[in-house]
Amino acid sequence: MIEQIRHIGPALYVQGGISSVLVSYRNLFNLPEKFFISSYNGSFVKSLPILFLLCLRLLLCPEKGIKFYQIHTSFNGSFIRKYLISLCLRIRGKKYMAHIHGSRFKEFCSKASWPLKSFIRSYFRHSALVICITPDMQEFLDEFVGKGVCRFVIIPNPCQTIAEKPVDLASHAKPVKIVFSGRYGHRKGVYDLIEAFSRARFDVPAEMYLYGDGEVDKVRETAAASPKANFIHVSGWLTHGDYLKRLEEYDLLVLPSYAETFGMSLVEAMGLGIPVISTFSGGVPYVVADGKDGFLVEAGDIDALARRMETLVNDLPLRAKMGLASWNSCVEKFAGNVILNLLENGYSSLRSGHA
């Protein structure tokens, strides 16, 4: 049934989590470009004509033979665009699914004004199905919208970069290489990471490599002020392909986020057999098994983060053990065939009338 679904979201070339998920859908499920309808091109202002034309298209000449539209939704401007699109579909009697992304979507809902909250609830109540990435989002939305009002299904993001076998961490030469990938700023915990690396006492040489966009200059200044400045390498954003090519060179990935719906960078590392360290924030505990795939700490606990980094850097056998476990976990939970089955089951539940 996946060939009867159209995905509405940002353009596939736009940097960001939703775009990367849509690209993985295209690649893993062999979907043609026409299955993906763009409502955003990376600029709020420049996207307005795209949104206007899309709404006209859906109102005046919607594509025939389409069973459902899968609307990939985040917070702020993303929600406003998708709400307008959903209104157009409702006017034409077309059914849509609300697929929720965005680490700050709960905060967006909770802090919304009363009128905006009514729009959010309307958006979900008129959706045929609500797709959540992790169970905690379903629990939140079920409470926010109204118990039993929505039909939910939990479908994680797929990982299109799962290796045929995990990398051989034992073959990596020293120093031990720690990697971080994400938007530079407080939410991703990059400043906590620099401080924890500075405090950590390693028994072997270790270096840290940071990749991201956002507060690049501030991160460089913070790293330069560290007593371990010579061992911290700060880079701007790489293309996704270039980053993935480099990823297998690293020994562990650290993502100490304060808010994280899923954490795609965690899954990408796990898919190569690289252990991870993250936090108990949002949906991360549903992605990473603490003490098995890596370690989780409370967000903001810099001392705990430093200790966990020490443990994995200093203990190669443990890194290898956790790397293997993370790879196995990724194959079981996030492989393309697993996610495709979950999607098809969700679509079939709509066709059969059972959630």
PDB file of C-alpha atoms in Angstrom, residues 21-202:
ATOM      1  CA  VAL A  21      13.972  10.494   7.319  1.00  0.00           C
ATOM      2  CA  LEU A  22      12.271  11.140   3.978  1.00  0.00           C
ATOM      3  CA  VAL A  23      15.508  10.453   2.120  1.00  0.00           C
ATOM      4  CA  SER A  24      15.842   7.148   3.962  1.00  0.00           C
ATOM      5  CA  TYR A  25      12.256   6.285   2.982  1.00  0.00           C
ATOM      6  CA  ARG A  26      13.064   7.016  -0.642  1.00  0.00           C
ATOM      7  CA  ASN A  27      16.257   4.993  -0.642  1.00  0.00           C
ATOM      8  CA  LEU A  28      15.225   2.030   1.504  1.00  0.00           C
ATOM      9  CA  PHE A  29      11.777   1.558  -0.003  1.00  0.00           C
ATOM     10  CA  ASN A  30      12.715   2.453  -3.601  1.00  0.00           C
ATOM     11  CA  LEU A  31      10.128   5.227  -3.791  1.00  0.00           C
ATOM     12  CA  PRO A  32      10.138   7.643  -6.742  1.00  0.00           C
ATOM     13  CA  GLU A  33      10.640  11.379  -6.178  1.00  0.00           C
ATOM     14  CA  LYS A  34       7.004  12.122  -7.047  1.00  0.00           C
ATOM     15  CA  PHE A  35       5.920  10.371  -3.842  1.00  0.00           C
ATOM     16  CA  PHE A  36       7.407  13.283  -1.862  1.00  0.00           C
ATOM     17  CA  ILE A  37       5.609  16.627  -1.945  1.00  0.00           C
ATOM     18  CA  SER A  38       7.620  19.617  -0.771  1.00  0.00           C
ATOM     19  CA  SER A  39       6.079  22.293   1.456  1.00  0.00           C
ATOM     20  CA  TYR A  40       9.361  23.899   2.574  1.00  0.00           C
ATOM     21  CA  ASN A  41      12.686  24.631   0.894  1.00  0.00           C
ATOM     22  CA  GLY A  42      14.764  25.709   3.881  1.00  0.00           C
ATOM     23  CA  SER A  43      13.626  29.350   4.057  1.00  0.00           C
ATOM     24  CA  PHE A  44      10.403  30.473   5.724  1.00  0.00           C
ATOM     25  CA  VAL A  45       9.872  33.429   3.393  1.00  0.00           C
ATOM     26  CA  LYS A  46      10.934  31.693   0.165  1.00  0.00           C
ATOM     27  CA  SER A  47       8.709  28.729   1.054  1.00  0.00           C
ATOM     28  CA  LEU A  48       5.522  30.807   1.129  1.00  0.00           C
ATOM     29  CA  PRO A  49       4.925  30.585  -2.653  1.00  0.00           C
ATOM     30  CA  ILE A  50       5.591  26.832  -2.498  1.00  0.00           C
ATOM     31  CA  LEU A  51       3.038  26.465   0.291  1.00  0.00           C
ATOM     32  CA  PHE A  52       0.476  28.613  -1.557  1.00  0.00           C
ATOM     33  CA  LEU A  53       0.816  26.609  -4.761  1.00  0.00           C
ATOM     34  CA  LEU A  54       0.641  23.324  -2.883  1.00  0.00           C
ATOM     35  CA  CYS A  55      -2.577  24.351  -1.150  1.00  0.00           C
ATOM     36  CA  LEU A  56      -4.072  25.372  -4.505  1.00  0.00           C
ATOM     37  CA  ARG A  57      -3.005  22.075  -6.020  1.00  0.00           C
ATOM     38  CA  LEU A  58      -4.595  20.059  -3.208  1.00  0.00           C
ATOM     39  CA  LEU A  59      -7.795  22.100  -3.378  1.00  0.00           C
ATOM     40  CA  LEU A  60      -8.221  22.247  -7.137  1.00  0.00           C
ATOM     41  CA  CYS A  61      -6.551  19.165  -8.592  1.00  0.00           C
ATOM     42  CA  PRO A  62      -5.503  16.578  -5.995  1.00  0.00           C
ATOM     43  CA  GLU A  63      -3.736  13.547  -7.407  1.00  0.00           C
ATOM     44  CA  LYS A  64      -6.053  10.673  -8.222  1.00  0.00           C
ATOM     45  CA  GLY A  65      -5.605   7.217  -6.726  1.00  0.00           C
ATOM     46  CA  ILE A  66      -3.973   8.445  -3.522  1.00  0.00           C
ATOM     47  CA  LYS A  67      -5.373   6.749  -0.430  1.00  0.00           C
ATOM     48  CA  PHE A  68      -3.680   8.871   2.235  1.00  0.00           C
ATOM     49  CA  TYR A  69      -1.284  11.759   2.678  1.00  0.00           C
ATOM     50  CA  GLN A  70       1.399  11.250   5.309  1.00  0.00           C
ATOM     51  CA  ILE A  71       2.121  14.725   6.701  1.00  0.00           C
ATOM     52  CA  HIS A  72       5.508  14.957   8.417  1.00  0.00           C
ATOM     53  CA  THR A  73       5.076  17.548  11.135  1.00  0.00           C
ATOM     54  CA  SER A  74       7.313  19.363  13.586  1.00  0.00           C
ATOM     55  CA  PHE A  75       6.833  22.467  15.734  1.00  0.00           C
ATOM     56  CA  ASN A  76       6.442  26.223  15.096  1.00  0.00           C
ATOM     57  CA  GLY A  77       6.397  27.073  11.370  1.00  0.00           C
ATOM     58  CA  SER A  78       6.336  23.419  10.378  1.00  0.00           C
ATOM     59  CA  PHE A  79       3.076  22.890  12.239  1.00  0.00           C
ATOM     60  CA  ILE A  80       1.447  26.027  10.815  1.00  0.00           C
ATOM     61  CA  ARG A  81       2.272  24.922   7.255  1.00  0.00           C
ATOM     62  CA  LYS A  82       1.022  21.387   7.861  1.00  0.00           C
ATOM     63  CA  TYR A  83      -2.155  22.599   9.550  1.00  0.00           C
ATOM     64  CA  LEU A  84      -3.026  24.719   6.512  1.00  0.00           C
ATOM     65  CA  ILE A  85      -2.315  21.745   4.251  1.00  0.00           C
ATOM     66  CA  SER A  86      -4.533  19.525   6.411  1.00  0.00           C
ATOM     67  CA  LEU A  87      -7.384  22.038   6.056  1.00  0.00           C
ATOM     68  CA  CYS A  88      -7.102  21.830   2.283  1.00  0.00           C
ATOM     69  CA  LEU A  89      -7.216  18.047   2.410  1.00  0.00           C
ATOM     70  CA  ARG A  90     -10.215  18.083   4.732  1.00  0.00           C
ATOM     71  CA  ILE A  91     -12.089  20.450   2.404  1.00  0.00           C
ATOM     72  CA  ARG A  92     -11.548  17.997  -0.446  1.00  0.00           C
ATOM     73  CA  GLY A  93     -12.467  15.010   1.720  1.00  0.00           C
ATOM     74  CA  LYS A  94      -8.938  13.571   1.559  1.00  0.00           C
ATOM     75  CA  LYS A  95      -7.512  11.585   4.466  1.00  0.00           C
ATOM     76  CA  TYR A  96      -4.172  12.278   6.085  1.00  0.00           C
ATOM     77  CA  MET A  97      -1.868  10.820   8.713  1.00  0.00           C
ATOM     78  CA  ALA A  98       0.016  13.068  11.138  1.00  0.00           C
ATOM     79  CA  HIS A  99       3.610  11.855  11.463  1.00  0.00           C
ATOM     80  CA  ILE A 100       5.207  13.712  14.365  1.00  0.00           C
ATOM     81  CA  HIS A 101       8.869  14.718  14.451  1.00  0.00           C
ATOM     82  CA  GLY A 102      10.758  17.357  16.398  1.00  0.00           C
ATOM     83  CA  SER A 103      12.403  17.213  19.804  1.00  0.00           C
ATOM     84  CA  ARG A 104      10.505  20.304  20.975  1.00  0.00           C
ATOM     85  CA  PHE A 105       7.017  19.286  19.861  1.00  0.00           C
ATOM     86  CA  LYS A 106       5.862  18.582  23.422  1.00  0.00           C
ATOM     87  CA  GLU A 107       7.128  21.989  24.542  1.00  0.00           C
ATOM     88  CA  PHE A 108       5.442  23.593  21.523  1.00  0.00           C
ATOM     89  CA  CYS A 109       2.095  22.053  22.473  1.00  0.00           C
ATOM     90  CA  SER A 110       2.401  22.809  26.174  1.00  0.00           C
ATOM     91  CA  LYS A 111       3.355  26.482  25.725  1.00  0.00           C
ATOM     92  CA  ALA A 112       0.961  27.225  22.874  1.00  0.00           C
ATOM     93  CA  SER A 113      -1.707  29.879  23.300  1.00  0.00           C
ATOM     94  CA  TRP A 114      -5.288  28.729  23.785  1.00  0.00           C
ATOM     95  CA  PRO A 115      -6.272  29.293  20.112  1.00  0.00           C
ATOM     96  CA  LEU A 116      -3.160  27.496  18.876  1.00  0.00           C
ATOM     97  CA  LYS A 117      -3.829  24.565  21.205  1.00  0.00           C
ATOM     98  CA  SER A 118      -7.296  24.255  19.673  1.00  0.00           C
ATOM     99  CA  PHE A 119      -5.738  24.138  16.175  1.00  0.00           C
ATOM    100  CA  ILE A 120      -3.260  21.477  17.306  1.00  0.00           C
ATOM    101  CA  ARG A 121      -6.014  19.331  18.793  1.00  0.00           C
ATOM    102  CA  SER A 122      -8.136  19.775  15.667  1.00  0.00           C
ATOM    103  CA  TYR A 123      -5.204  18.711  13.492  1.00  0.00           C
ATOM    104  CA  PHE A 124      -4.844  15.444  15.387  1.00  0.00           C
ATOM    105  CA  ARG A 125      -8.537  14.737  15.851  1.00  0.00           C
ATOM    106  CA  HIS A 126      -9.135  14.918  12.103  1.00  0.00           C
ATOM    107  CA  SER A 127      -6.146  12.731  11.229  1.00  0.00           C
ATOM    108  CA  ALA A 128      -6.833   9.140  10.251  1.00  0.00           C
ATOM    109  CA  LEU A 129      -3.754   7.988  12.140  1.00  0.00           C
ATOM    110  CA  VAL A 130      -1.063   9.584  14.287  1.00  0.00           C
ATOM    111  CA  ILE A 131       2.418   8.166  13.774  1.00  0.00           C
ATOM    112  CA  CYS A 132       4.783   8.640  16.716  1.00  0.00           C
ATOM    113  CA  ILE A 133       8.465   7.790  16.664  1.00  0.00           C
ATOM    114  CA  THR A 134       8.625   6.696  20.315  1.00  0.00           C
ATOM    115  CA  PRO A 135       6.043   5.678  22.957  1.00  0.00           C
ATOM    116  CA  ASP A 136       6.586   8.768  25.107  1.00  0.00           C
ATOM    117  CA  MET A 137       5.232  11.015  22.337  1.00  0.00           C
ATOM    118  CA  GLN A 138       2.119   8.856  22.034  1.00  0.00           C
ATOM    119  CA  GLU A 139       1.566   9.076  25.784  1.00  0.00           C
ATOM    120  CA  PHE A 140       1.908  12.853  25.692  1.00  0.00           C
ATOM    121  CA  LEU A 141      -0.395  13.374  22.703  1.00  0.00           C
ATOM    122  CA  ASP A 142      -3.013  10.977  24.027  1.00  0.00           C
ATOM    123  CA  GLU A 143      -3.223  13.125  27.136  1.00  0.00           C
ATOM    124  CA  PHE A 144      -2.979  16.445  25.291  1.00  0.00           C
ATOM    125  CA  VAL A 145      -5.584  15.726  22.598  1.00  0.00           C
ATOM    126  CA  GLY A 146      -7.901  13.618  24.740  1.00  0.00           C
ATOM    127  CA  LYS A 147      -7.804  10.020  25.856  1.00  0.00           C
ATOM    128  CA  GLY A 148      -8.849   7.612  23.147  1.00  0.00           C
ATOM    129  CA  VAL A 149      -9.572  10.313  20.559  1.00  0.00           C
ATOM    130  CA  CYS A 150      -6.697   9.522  18.187  1.00  0.00           C
ATOM    131  CA  ARG A 151      -5.545   6.305  16.598  1.00  0.00           C
ATOM    132  CA  PHE A 152      -1.835   5.845  17.215  1.00  0.00           C
ATOM    133  CA  VAL A 153       0.958   3.712  15.874  1.00  0.00           C
ATOM    134  CA  ILE A 154       4.609   3.795  16.914  1.00  0.00           C
ATOM    135  CA  ILE A 155       7.078   3.649  14.025  1.00  0.00           C
ATOM    136  CA  PRO A 156      10.738   4.534  14.659  1.00  0.00           C
ATOM    137  CA  ASN A 157      12.860   6.218  12.045  1.00  0.00           C
ATOM    138  CA  PRO A 158      14.714   3.757   9.821  1.00  0.00           C
ATOM    139  CA  CYS A 159      18.480   3.586   9.558  1.00  0.00           C
ATOM    140  CA  GLN A 160      19.664   3.309   5.969  1.00  0.00           C
ATOM    141  CA  THR A 161      23.324   2.959   6.937  1.00  0.00           C
ATOM    142  CA  ILE A 162      23.359  -0.306   8.873  1.00  0.00           C
ATOM    143  CA  ALA A 163      26.604  -2.063   8.026  1.00  0.00           C
ATOM    144  CA  GLU A 164      26.671  -5.703   6.952  1.00  0.00           C
ATOM    145  CA  LYS A 165      28.796  -6.317  10.014  1.00  0.00           C
ATOM    146  CA  PRO A 166      29.936  -4.049  12.862  1.00  0.00           C
ATOM    147  CA  VAL A 167      33.193  -2.173  12.546  1.00  0.00           C
ATOM    148  CA  ASP A 168      36.234  -3.762  14.183  1.00  0.00           C
ATOM    149  CA  LEU A 169      36.908  -1.260  16.959  1.00  0.00           C
ATOM    150  CA  ALA A 170      39.918  -3.279  18.094  1.00  0.00           C
ATOM    151  CA  SER A 171      41.646  -2.483  14.794  1.00  0.00           C
ATOM    152  CA  HIS A 172      41.409   1.282  15.336  1.00  0.00           C
ATOM    153  CA  ALA A 173      44.695   2.956  16.078  1.00  0.00           C
ATOM    154  CA  LYS A 174      45.066   5.318  19.015  1.00  0.00           C
ATOM    155  CA  PRO A 175      44.055   7.939  19.963  1.00  0.00           C
ATOM    156  CA  VAL A 176      40.531   6.887  20.859  1.00  0.00           C
ATOM    157  CA  LYS A 177      38.251   9.130  18.814  1.00  0.00           C
ATOM    158  CA  ILE A 178      35.030  10.554  20.231  1.00  0.00           C
ATOM    159  CA  VAL A 179      32.525  12.117  17.829  1.00  0.00           C
ATOM    160  CA  PHE A 180      29.544  14.469  18.191  1.00  0.00           C
ATOM    161  CA  SER A 181      27.165  15.452  15.393  1.00  0.00           C
ATOM    162  CA  GLY A 182      24.295  17.894  15.705  1.00  0.00           C
ATOM    163  CA  ARG A 183      23.273  21.531  15.849  1.00  0.00           C
ATOM    164  CA  TYR A 184      25.632  23.473  18.078  1.00  0.00           C
ATOM    165  CA  GLY A 185      23.815  24.973  21.045  1.00  0.00           C
ATOM    166  CA  HIS A 186      22.583  24.273  24.547  1.00  0.00           C
ATOM    167  CA  ARG A 187      19.853  21.806  23.546  1.00  0.00           C
ATOM    168  CA  LYS A 188      22.250  19.250  22.106  1.00  0.00           C
ATOM    169  CA  GLY A 189      24.525  19.554  25.145  1.00  0.00           C
ATOM    170  CA  VAL A 190      27.676  20.368  23.182  1.00  0.00           C
ATOM    171  CA  TYR A 191      28.986  22.731  25.885  1.00  0.00           C
ATOM    172  CA  ASP A 192      28.439  20.039  28.525  1.00  0.00           C
ATOM    173  CA  LEU A 193      30.352  17.662  26.290  1.00  0.00           C
ATOM    174  CA  ILE A 194      33.346  19.979  25.998  1.00  0.00           C
ATOM    175  CA  GLU A 195      33.385  20.478  29.774  1.00  0.00           C
ATOM    176  CA  ALA A 196      33.046  16.746  30.463  1.00  0.00           C
ATOM    177  CA  PHE A 197      35.884  15.947  28.040  1.00  0.00           C
ATOM    178  CA  SER A 198      38.010  18.569  29.777  1.00  0.00           C
ATOM    179  CA  ARG A 199      37.349  17.034  33.207  1.00  0.00           C
ATOM    180  CA  ALA A 200      37.719  13.389  32.182  1.00  0.00           C
ATOM    181  CA  ARG A 201      40.859  11.496  33.091  1.00  0.00           C
ATOM    182  CA  PHE A 202      41.796   9.101  30.336  1.00  0.00           C
TER     183      PHE A 202
END
